Tab-separated table of N, CA and C in Angstrom:
chain	number	residue	atom	x	y	z
A	1	MET	N	-14.562	173.225	216.085
A	1	MET	CA	-14.949	172.839	217.419
A	1	MET	C	-16.460	172.613	217.456
A	2	PRO	N	-16.936	171.497	218.013
A	2	PRO	CA	-18.382	171.240	218.029
A	2	PRO	C	-19.112	172.165	219.005
A	3	ALA	N	-20.374	172.433	218.685
A	3	ALA	CA	-21.191	173.268	219.574
A	3	ALA	C	-21.459	172.508	220.870
A	4	PRO	N	-21.502	173.217	221.995
A	4	PRO	CA	-21.797	172.549	223.269
A	4	PRO	C	-23.219	171.995	223.292
A	5	SER	N	-23.446	170.999	224.140
A	5	SER	CA	-24.774	170.381	224.236
A	5	SER	C	-25.806	171.370	224.763
A	6	THR	N	-25.353	172.431	225.427
A	6	THR	CA	-26.287	173.442	225.922
A	6	THR	C	-26.527	174.565	224.921
A	7	SER	N	-26.013	174.434	223.706
A	7	SER	CA	-26.321	175.434	222.676
A	7	SER	C	-27.826	175.468	222.445
A	8	VAL	N	-28.345	176.660	222.203
A	8	VAL	CA	-29.771	176.830	221.972
A	8	VAL	C	-30.048	176.643	220.486
A	9	ASP	N	-30.804	175.595	220.156
A	9	ASP	CA	-31.184	175.349	218.767
A	9	ASP	C	-32.382	176.188	218.353
A	10	VAL	N	-33.336	176.386	219.295
A	10	VAL	CA	-34.542	177.133	218.957
A	10	VAL	C	-35.067	177.863	220.195
A	11	CYS	N	-35.453	179.129	219.969
A	11	CYS	CA	-36.139	179.911	221.000
A	11	CYS	C	-37.630	179.837	220.685
A	12	MET	N	-38.381	179.234	221.590
A	12	MET	CA	-39.818	179.084	221.392
A	12	MET	C	-40.571	180.133	222.203
A	13	TYR	N	-41.844	180.242	221.921
A	13	TYR	CA	-42.694	181.194	222.641
A	13	TYR	C	-42.638	180.940	224.145
A	14	ASP	N	-42.634	179.672	224.549
A	14	ASP	CA	-42.710	179.336	225.976
A	14	ASP	C	-41.513	178.534	226.478
A	15	GLY	N	-40.393	178.590	225.774
A	15	GLY	CA	-39.220	177.849	226.238
A	15	GLY	C	-38.121	177.781	225.192
A	16	PHE	N	-37.336	176.689	225.282
A	16	PHE	CA	-36.129	176.579	224.452
A	16	PHE	C	-35.879	175.123	224.077
A	17	GLY	N	-35.322	174.920	222.889
A	17	GLY	CA	-34.831	173.613	222.474
A	17	GLY	C	-33.315	173.675	222.428
A	18	LEU	N	-32.664	172.720	223.102
A	18	LEU	CA	-31.207	172.721	223.183
A	18	LEU	C	-30.598	171.677	222.258
A	19	ASN	N	-29.330	171.859	221.940
A	19	ASN	CA	-28.580	170.978	221.057
A	19	ASN	C	-28.587	169.532	221.553
A	20	SER	N	-28.667	169.335	222.851
A	20	SER	CA	-28.646	167.997	223.443
A	20	SER	C	-29.945	167.239	223.205
A	21	GLY	N	-30.980	167.941	222.716
A	21	GLY	CA	-32.290	167.327	222.559
A	21	GLY	C	-33.224	167.688	223.709
A	22	LEU	N	-32.680	168.278	224.768
A	22	LEU	CA	-33.488	168.715	225.906
A	22	LEU	C	-34.371	169.877	225.485
A	23	THR	N	-35.616	169.859	225.946
A	23	THR	CA	-36.535	170.951	225.692
A	23	THR	C	-36.989	171.518	227.025
A	24	ILE	N	-36.887	172.812	227.171
A	24	ILE	CA	-37.372	173.521	228.354
A	24	ILE	C	-38.624	174.262	227.920
A	25	THR	N	-39.789	173.901	228.493
A	25	THR	CA	-41.056	174.515	228.080
A	25	THR	C	-41.861	174.933	229.305
A	26	GLY	N	-43.132	175.192	229.090
A	26	GLY	CA	-44.021	175.556	230.186
A	26	GLY	C	-43.835	176.982	230.648
A	27	GLY	N	-43.224	177.824	229.804
A	27	GLY	CA	-42.999	179.208	230.186
A	27	GLY	C	-41.727	179.419	230.975
A	28	ASN	N	-40.947	178.351	231.170
A	28	ASN	CA	-39.697	178.475	231.915
A	28	ASN	C	-38.619	179.142	231.081
A	29	GLY	N	-37.777	179.895	231.773
A	29	GLY	CA	-36.569	180.410	231.161
A	29	GLY	C	-35.508	179.321	231.222
A	30	ALA	N	-34.336	179.630	230.698
A	30	ALA	CA	-33.223	178.675	230.711
A	30	ALA	C	-32.003	179.339	231.326
A	31	LEU	N	-31.368	178.613	232.224
A	31	LEU	CA	-30.105	179.038	232.799
A	31	LEU	C	-29.070	178.016	232.350
A	32	LEU	N	-28.113	178.457	231.551
A	32	LEU	CA	-27.114	177.575	230.952
A	32	LEU	C	-25.768	177.895	231.589
A	33	VAL	N	-25.294	176.962	232.408
A	33	VAL	CA	-24.105	177.211	233.228
A	33	VAL	C	-23.205	175.985	233.215
A	34	ASN	N	-21.949	176.174	232.834
A	34	ASN	CA	-20.932	175.132	232.946
A	34	ASN	C	-21.340	173.812	232.280
A	35	GLY	N	-21.991	173.914	231.130
A	35	GLY	CA	-22.403	172.723	230.400
A	35	GLY	C	-23.674	172.077	230.917
A	36	GLU	N	-24.349	172.709	231.864
A	36	GLU	CA	-25.605	172.201	232.417
A	36	GLU	C	-26.734	173.167	232.056
A	37	ALA	N	-27.947	172.626	231.932
A	37	ALA	CA	-29.120	173.440	231.627
A	37	ALA	C	-30.134	173.302	232.760
A	38	PHE	N	-30.646	174.431	233.205
A	38	PHE	CA	-31.638	174.466	234.278
A	38	PHE	C	-32.841	175.275	233.826
A	39	ALA	N	-34.037	174.852	234.263
A	39	ALA	CA	-35.219	175.701	234.093
A	39	ALA	C	-35.028	176.878	235.041
A	40	TRP	N	-35.325	178.076	234.560
A	40	TRP	CA	-35.074	179.301	235.341
A	40	TRP	C	-36.340	180.130	235.391
A	41	ARG	N	-36.805	180.413	236.589
A	41	ARG	CA	-38.015	181.211	236.785
A	41	ARG	C	-37.692	182.387	237.711
A	42	PRO	N	-37.003	183.404	237.211
A	42	PRO	CA	-36.585	184.509	238.072
A	42	PRO	C	-37.751	185.266	238.695
A	43	TRP	N	-38.929	185.185	238.065
A	43	TRP	CA	-40.099	185.868	238.616
A	43	TRP	C	-40.521	185.264	239.953
A	44	GLU	N	-40.129	184.011	240.223
A	44	GLU	CA	-40.451	183.430	241.528
A	44	GLU	C	-39.635	184.095	242.633
A	45	ALA	N	-38.458	184.593	242.314
A	45	ALA	CA	-37.632	185.299	243.305
A	45	ALA	C	-38.218	186.670	243.632
A	46	THR	N	-38.977	187.240	242.701
A	46	THR	CA	-39.565	188.555	242.937
A	46	THR	C	-40.931	188.450	243.594
A	47	GLY	N	-41.565	187.274	243.510
A	47	GLY	CA	-42.905	187.116	244.057
A	47	GLY	C	-43.989	187.626	243.123
A	48	SER	N	-43.608	188.088	241.942
A	48	SER	CA	-44.581	188.530	240.942
A	48	SER	C	-43.942	188.380	239.566
A	49	MET	N	-44.733	188.597	238.549
A	49	MET	CA	-44.224	188.483	237.187
A	49	MET	C	-43.486	189.757	236.755
A	50	GLU	N	-43.392	190.732	237.635
A	50	GLU	CA	-42.755	192.007	237.302
A	50	GLU	C	-41.232	191.853	237.262
A	51	LEU	N	-40.658	191.941	236.085
A	51	LEU	CA	-39.206	191.888	235.929
A	51	LEU	C	-38.655	193.205	235.382
A	52	VAL	N	-39.556	194.129	235.120
A	52	VAL	CA	-39.164	195.427	234.582
A	52	VAL	C	-39.593	196.492	235.591
A	53	ASN	N	-38.650	197.340	235.986
A	53	ASN	CA	-38.968	198.367	236.979
A	53	ASN	C	-39.667	199.563	236.327
A	54	LYS	N	-40.008	200.567	237.137
A	54	LYS	CA	-40.751	201.738	236.645
A	54	LYS	C	-39.972	202.545	235.614
A	55	LYS	N	-38.652	202.381	235.572
A	55	LYS	CA	-37.816	203.090	234.602
A	55	LYS	C	-37.665	202.302	233.301
A	56	GLY	N	-38.330	201.153	233.194
A	56	GLY	CA	-38.233	200.343	231.986
A	56	GLY	C	-36.973	199.509	231.920
A	57	GLN	N	-36.365	199.251	233.079
A	57	GLN	CA	-35.132	198.465	233.135
A	57	GLN	C	-35.439	197.043	233.610
A	58	PHE	N	-34.731	196.080	233.044
A	58	PHE	CA	-34.844	194.694	233.478
A	58	PHE	C	-34.190	194.616	234.853
A	59	ASP	N	-34.963	194.220	235.854
A	59	ASP	CA	-34.531	194.326	237.242
A	59	ASP	C	-34.811	193.017	237.977
A	60	LEU	N	-33.753	192.316	238.350
A	60	LEU	CA	-33.909	191.041	239.048
A	60	LEU	C	-33.267	191.100	240.427
A	61	PRO	N	-33.871	190.415	241.408
A	61	PRO	CA	-33.260	190.374	242.738
A	61	PRO	C	-32.043	189.447	242.751
A	62	LYS	N	-31.210	189.605	243.766
A	62	LYS	CA	-30.016	188.765	243.906
A	62	LYS	C	-30.363	187.282	243.883
A	63	GLU	N	-31.509	186.921	244.451
A	63	GLU	CA	-31.905	185.508	244.545
A	63	GLU	C	-32.061	184.846	243.176
A	64	ALA	N	-32.356	185.640	242.152
A	64	ALA	CA	-32.509	185.084	240.800
A	64	ALA	C	-31.195	184.523	240.261
A	65	PHE	N	-30.082	184.960	240.859
A	65	PHE	CA	-28.762	184.500	240.430
A	65	PHE	C	-28.086	183.665	241.514
A	66	GLY	N	-28.892	183.059	242.385
A	66	GLY	CA	-28.375	182.313	243.533
A	66	GLY	C	-27.414	181.196	243.176
A	67	ILE	N	-27.583	180.575	242.020
A	67	ILE	CA	-26.694	179.474	241.632
A	67	ILE	C	-25.239	179.950	241.564
A	68	PHE	N	-25.040	181.215	241.205
A	68	PHE	CA	-23.672	181.727	241.084
A	68	PHE	C	-23.008	181.947	242.441
A	69	ASP	N	-23.821	182.025	243.510
A	69	ASP	CA	-23.247	182.087	244.862
A	69	ASP	C	-22.579	180.760	245.219
A	70	LEU	N	-23.063	179.669	244.617
A	70	LEU	CA	-22.557	178.332	244.920
A	70	LEU	C	-21.485	177.859	243.959
A	71	LEU	N	-21.412	178.470	242.803
A	71	LEU	CA	-20.538	177.999	241.736
A	71	LEU	C	-19.146	178.637	241.825
A	72	TRP	N	-18.132	177.781	241.756
A	72	TRP	CA	-16.762	178.296	241.699
A	72	TRP	C	-15.918	177.353	240.874
A	73	PRO	N	-15.122	177.798	239.942
A	73	PRO	CA	-15.037	179.192	239.513
A	73	PRO	C	-16.280	179.593	238.721
A	74	ARG	N	-16.562	180.866	238.738
A	74	ARG	CA	-17.721	181.389	238.010
A	74	ARG	C	-17.333	181.705	236.574
A	75	PRO	N	-18.320	181.699	235.680
A	75	PRO	CA	-18.033	182.125	234.308
A	75	PRO	C	-17.572	183.579	234.288
A	76	ASP	N	-16.828	183.927	233.264
A	76	ASP	CA	-16.350	185.296	233.085
A	76	ASP	C	-17.472	186.204	232.593
A	77	LEU	N	-18.397	185.649	231.800
A	77	LEU	CA	-19.435	186.442	231.142
A	77	LEU	C	-20.799	185.794	231.326
A	78	LEU	N	-21.794	186.607	231.656
A	78	LEU	CA	-23.186	186.162	231.712
A	78	LEU	C	-23.945	186.899	230.613
A	79	VAL	N	-24.536	186.136	229.691
A	79	VAL	CA	-25.351	186.702	228.622
A	79	VAL	C	-26.807	186.567	229.072
A	80	ILE	N	-27.501	187.693	229.167
A	80	ILE	CA	-28.893	187.681	229.612
A	80	ILE	C	-29.804	188.000	228.440
A	81	GLY	N	-30.783	187.128	228.213
A	81	GLY	CA	-31.824	187.348	227.211
A	81	GLY	C	-33.079	187.796	227.922
A	82	VAL	N	-33.537	189.008	227.638
A	82	VAL	CA	-34.608	189.630	228.411
A	82	VAL	C	-35.990	189.530	227.757
A	83	GLY	N	-36.171	188.628	226.793
A	83	GLY	CA	-37.475	188.466	226.149
A	83	GLY	C	-37.434	188.900	224.697
A	84	LYS	N	-38.612	189.222	224.177
A	84	LYS	CA	-38.761	189.525	222.754
A	84	LYS	C	-38.014	190.793	222.325
A	85	HIS	N	-37.969	191.788	223.226
A	85	HIS	CA	-37.317	193.060	222.908
A	85	HIS	C	-36.232	193.349	223.938
A	86	ASN	N	-35.166	193.988	223.494
A	86	ASN	CA	-34.070	194.316	224.403
A	86	ASN	C	-34.497	195.396	225.389
A	87	LEU	N	-33.985	195.288	226.601
A	87	LEU	CA	-34.224	196.265	227.659
A	87	LEU	C	-32.897	196.540	228.355
A	88	PRO	N	-32.726	197.727	228.905
A	88	PRO	CA	-31.512	197.965	229.696
A	88	PRO	C	-31.590	197.207	231.018
A	89	LEU	N	-30.450	196.897	231.569
A	89	LEU	CA	-30.364	196.228	232.861
A	89	LEU	C	-30.331	197.294	233.952
A	90	SER	N	-31.046	197.056	235.050
A	90	SER	CA	-31.053	198.038	236.138
A	90	SER	C	-29.659	198.130	236.757
A	91	PRO	N	-29.297	199.301	237.276
A	91	PRO	CA	-27.984	199.446	237.916
A	91	PRO	C	-27.782	198.472	239.072
A	92	GLU	N	-28.836	198.168	239.830
A	92	GLU	CA	-28.722	197.242	240.959
A	92	GLU	C	-28.382	195.832	240.481
A	93	THR	N	-29.067	195.386	239.427
A	93	THR	CA	-28.807	194.049	238.888
A	93	THR	C	-27.405	193.986	238.296
A	94	LYS	N	-27.023	195.028	237.565
A	94	LYS	CA	-25.682	195.099	236.975
A	94	LYS	C	-24.606	195.048	238.072
A	95	LYS	N	-24.845	195.777	239.157
A	95	LYS	CA	-23.899	195.821	240.273
A	95	LYS	C	-23.763	194.446	240.928
A	96	HIS	N	-24.879	193.766	241.136
A	96	HIS	CA	-24.817	192.446	241.763
A	96	HIS	C	-24.024	191.462	240.903
A	97	ILE	N	-24.250	191.470	239.601
A	97	ILE	CA	-23.518	190.565	238.705
A	97	ILE	C	-22.025	190.901	238.731
A	98	ALA	N	-21.705	192.192	238.759
A	98	ALA	CA	-20.294	192.608	238.853
A	98	ALA	C	-19.681	192.142	240.173
A	99	GLU	N	-20.451	192.207	241.260
A	99	GLU	CA	-19.957	191.741	242.570
A	99	GLU	C	-19.672	190.242	242.564
A	100	LEU	N	-20.377	189.518	241.699
A	100	LEU	CA	-20.119	188.086	241.542
A	100	LEU	C	-18.869	187.835	240.697
A	101	GLY	N	-18.295	188.890	240.133
A	101	GLY	CA	-17.074	188.769	239.340
A	101	GLY	C	-17.311	188.445	237.883
A	102	MET	N	-18.526	188.713	237.404
A	102	MET	CA	-18.847	188.416	236.010
A	102	MET	C	-19.140	189.700	235.244
A	103	ARG	N	-18.767	189.682	233.977
A	103	ARG	CA	-19.213	190.736	233.064
A	103	ARG	C	-20.597	190.332	232.581
A	104	VAL	N	-21.358	191.284	232.063
A	104	VAL	CA	-22.711	190.976	231.616
A	104	VAL	C	-22.968	191.595	230.253
A	105	GLU	N	-23.720	190.869	229.444
A	105	GLU	CA	-24.173	191.361	228.148
A	105	GLU	C	-25.670	191.107	228.092
A	106	VAL	N	-26.452	192.147	227.774
A	106	VAL	CA	-27.909	192.059	227.764
A	106	VAL	C	-28.413	192.258	226.338
A	107	LEU	N	-29.237	191.310	225.877
A	107	LEU	CA	-29.783	191.348	224.521
A	107	LEU	C	-31.201	190.802	224.555
A	108	ASP	N	-31.942	190.991	223.453
A	108	ASP	CA	-33.208	190.270	223.349
A	108	ASP	C	-32.864	188.777	223.318
A	109	THR	N	-33.826	187.933	223.661
A	109	THR	CA	-33.527	186.515	223.869
A	109	THR	C	-32.953	185.818	222.645
A	110	ARG	N	-33.489	186.090	221.464
A	110	ARG	CA	-32.963	185.410	220.265
A	110	ARG	C	-31.487	185.744	220.040
A	111	ASN	N	-31.142	187.011	220.144
A	111	ASN	CA	-29.750	187.413	219.948
A	111	ASN	C	-28.861	186.950	221.096
A	112	ALA	N	-29.402	186.928	222.313
A	112	ALA	CA	-28.627	186.430	223.455
A	112	ALA	C	-28.301	184.950	223.270
A	113	ALA	N	-29.261	184.174	222.789
A	113	ALA	CA	-29.019	182.744	222.548
A	113	ALA	C	-27.946	182.561	221.478
A	114	ALA	N	-28.018	183.342	220.405
A	114	ALA	CA	-27.019	183.248	219.341
A	114	ALA	C	-25.637	183.650	219.853
A	115	GLN	N	-25.583	184.704	220.663
A	115	GLN	CA	-24.308	185.149	221.231
A	115	GLN	C	-23.731	184.089	222.171
A	116	PHE	N	-24.598	183.499	223.013
A	116	PHE	CA	-24.139	182.430	223.903
A	116	PHE	C	-23.587	181.265	223.082
A	117	ASN	N	-24.315	180.844	222.051
A	117	ASN	CA	-23.864	179.719	221.229
A	117	ASN	C	-22.474	179.986	220.654
A	118	LEU	N	-22.283	181.179	220.100
A	118	LEU	CA	-21.005	181.540	219.497
A	118	LEU	C	-19.884	181.545	220.540
A	119	LEU	N	-20.108	182.261	221.648
A	119	LEU	CA	-19.049	182.412	222.649
A	119	LEU	C	-18.773	181.105	223.400
A	120	ALA	N	-19.811	180.322	223.687
A	120	ALA	CA	-19.599	179.055	224.386
A	120	ALA	C	-18.845	178.070	223.500
A	121	THR	N	-19.064	178.148	222.187
A	121	THR	CA	-18.325	177.288	221.261
A	121	THR	C	-16.870	177.738	221.181
A	122	GLU	N	-16.644	179.054	221.101
A	122	GLU	CA	-15.285	179.582	220.990
A	122	GLU	C	-14.490	179.472	222.287
A	123	ARG	N	-15.108	179.855	223.394
A	123	ARG	CA	-14.394	179.992	224.661
A	123	ARG	C	-14.646	178.863	225.653
A	124	GLY	N	-15.716	178.108	225.443
A	124	GLY	CA	-16.030	177.006	226.345
A	124	GLY	C	-17.134	177.373	227.327
A	125	VAL	N	-17.895	176.368	227.751
A	125	VAL	CA	-19.051	176.598	228.615
A	125	VAL	C	-18.667	176.999	230.035
A	126	SER	N	-17.416	176.806	230.414
A	126	SER	CA	-17.013	177.236	231.757
A	126	SER	C	-16.768	178.737	231.813
A	127	GLU	N	-16.583	179.377	230.659
A	127	GLU	CA	-16.285	180.810	230.595
A	127	GLU	C	-17.518	181.675	230.347
A	128	VAL	N	-18.579	181.085	229.771
A	128	VAL	CA	-19.753	181.850	229.365
A	128	VAL	C	-21.012	181.158	229.878
A	129	ALA	N	-21.893	181.913	230.494
A	129	ALA	CA	-23.186	181.392	230.952
A	129	ALA	C	-24.291	182.222	230.307
A	130	ALA	N	-25.503	181.676	230.301
A	130	ALA	CA	-26.648	182.407	229.752
A	130	ALA	C	-27.837	182.270	230.688
A	131	ALA	N	-28.582	183.350	230.807
A	131	ALA	CA	-29.843	183.387	231.538
A	131	ALA	C	-30.869	183.954	230.562
A	132	LEU	N	-31.803	183.105	230.129
A	132	LEU	CA	-32.694	183.474	229.033
A	132	LEU	C	-34.158	183.414	229.457
A	133	ILE	N	-34.904	184.466	229.160
A	133	ILE	CA	-36.344	184.540	229.385
A	133	ILE	C	-37.019	184.141	228.065
A	134	PRO	N	-38.096	183.341	228.102
A	134	PRO	CA	-38.763	182.969	226.843
A	134	PRO	C	-39.265	184.194	226.075
A	135	ILE	N	-39.304	184.085	224.751
A	135	ILE	CA	-39.719	185.226	223.932
A	135	ILE	C	-41.202	185.543	224.114
A	136	GLY	N	-41.984	184.605	224.623
A	136	GLY	CA	-43.407	184.854	224.854
A	136	GLY	C	-43.705	185.482	226.195
A	137	TRP	N	-42.676	185.699	227.016
A	137	TRP	CA	-42.893	186.291	228.331
A	137	TRP	C	-43.404	187.720	228.181
A	138	LYS	N	-44.418	188.040	228.978
A	138	LYS	CA	-44.956	189.392	228.949
A	138	LYS	C	-44.971	189.939	230.354
A	139	GLU	N	-44.575	191.185	230.482
A	139	GLU	CA	-44.559	191.861	231.775
A	139	GLU	C	-45.915	191.735	232.447
A	140	GLY	N	-45.903	191.264	233.665
A	140	GLY	CA	-47.112	191.201	234.464
A	140	GLY	C	-47.906	189.919	234.310
A	141	VAL	N	-47.689	189.177	233.211
A	141	VAL	CA	-48.468	187.956	233.029
A	141	VAL	C	-47.630	186.730	232.741
A	142	GLY	N	-46.364	186.885	232.424
A	142	GLY	CA	-45.490	185.738	232.167
A	142	GLY	C	-45.728	185.103	230.830
A	143	ALA	N	-45.110	183.981	230.620
A	143	ALA	CA	-45.153	183.313	229.317
A	143	ALA	C	-46.455	182.563	229.109
A	144	GLU	N	-47.256	182.408	230.153
A	144	GLU	CA	-48.486	181.634	230.012
A	144	GLU	C	-49.550	182.379	229.216
A	145	ALA	N	-49.465	183.694	229.113
A	145	ALA	CA	-50.504	184.486	228.443
A	145	ALA	C	-50.460	184.314	226.932
């Protein structure tokens, strides 16, 4: 089975290169949903570059996942890439994703991209989505630093 066009070919410091030839750069994350690729800036939903709470958990507001409020049917699984190093997901973020009817898997961005590529190829892009933060993203300063 061929890899989907939204497969991640390369994780860059400030973005991603996709199988389709599309490049997402400028410090943007990537949201890969139903065979479509979107630039994703979850820090804009928080009003700051802070994506990690005081407990060291990756913590995003509901607004960061707003596209899933509009999408039906939703993917079964959301793979989240949280940057260069893996972090636990906050209980609030985990709960919101569960309320959307999706399971979640959290990994560092490189492994999350590889997991998305594998599962999207096996199961199809309608079943698996990915939300990826660039590997150059740094708490408090973003990918521009």
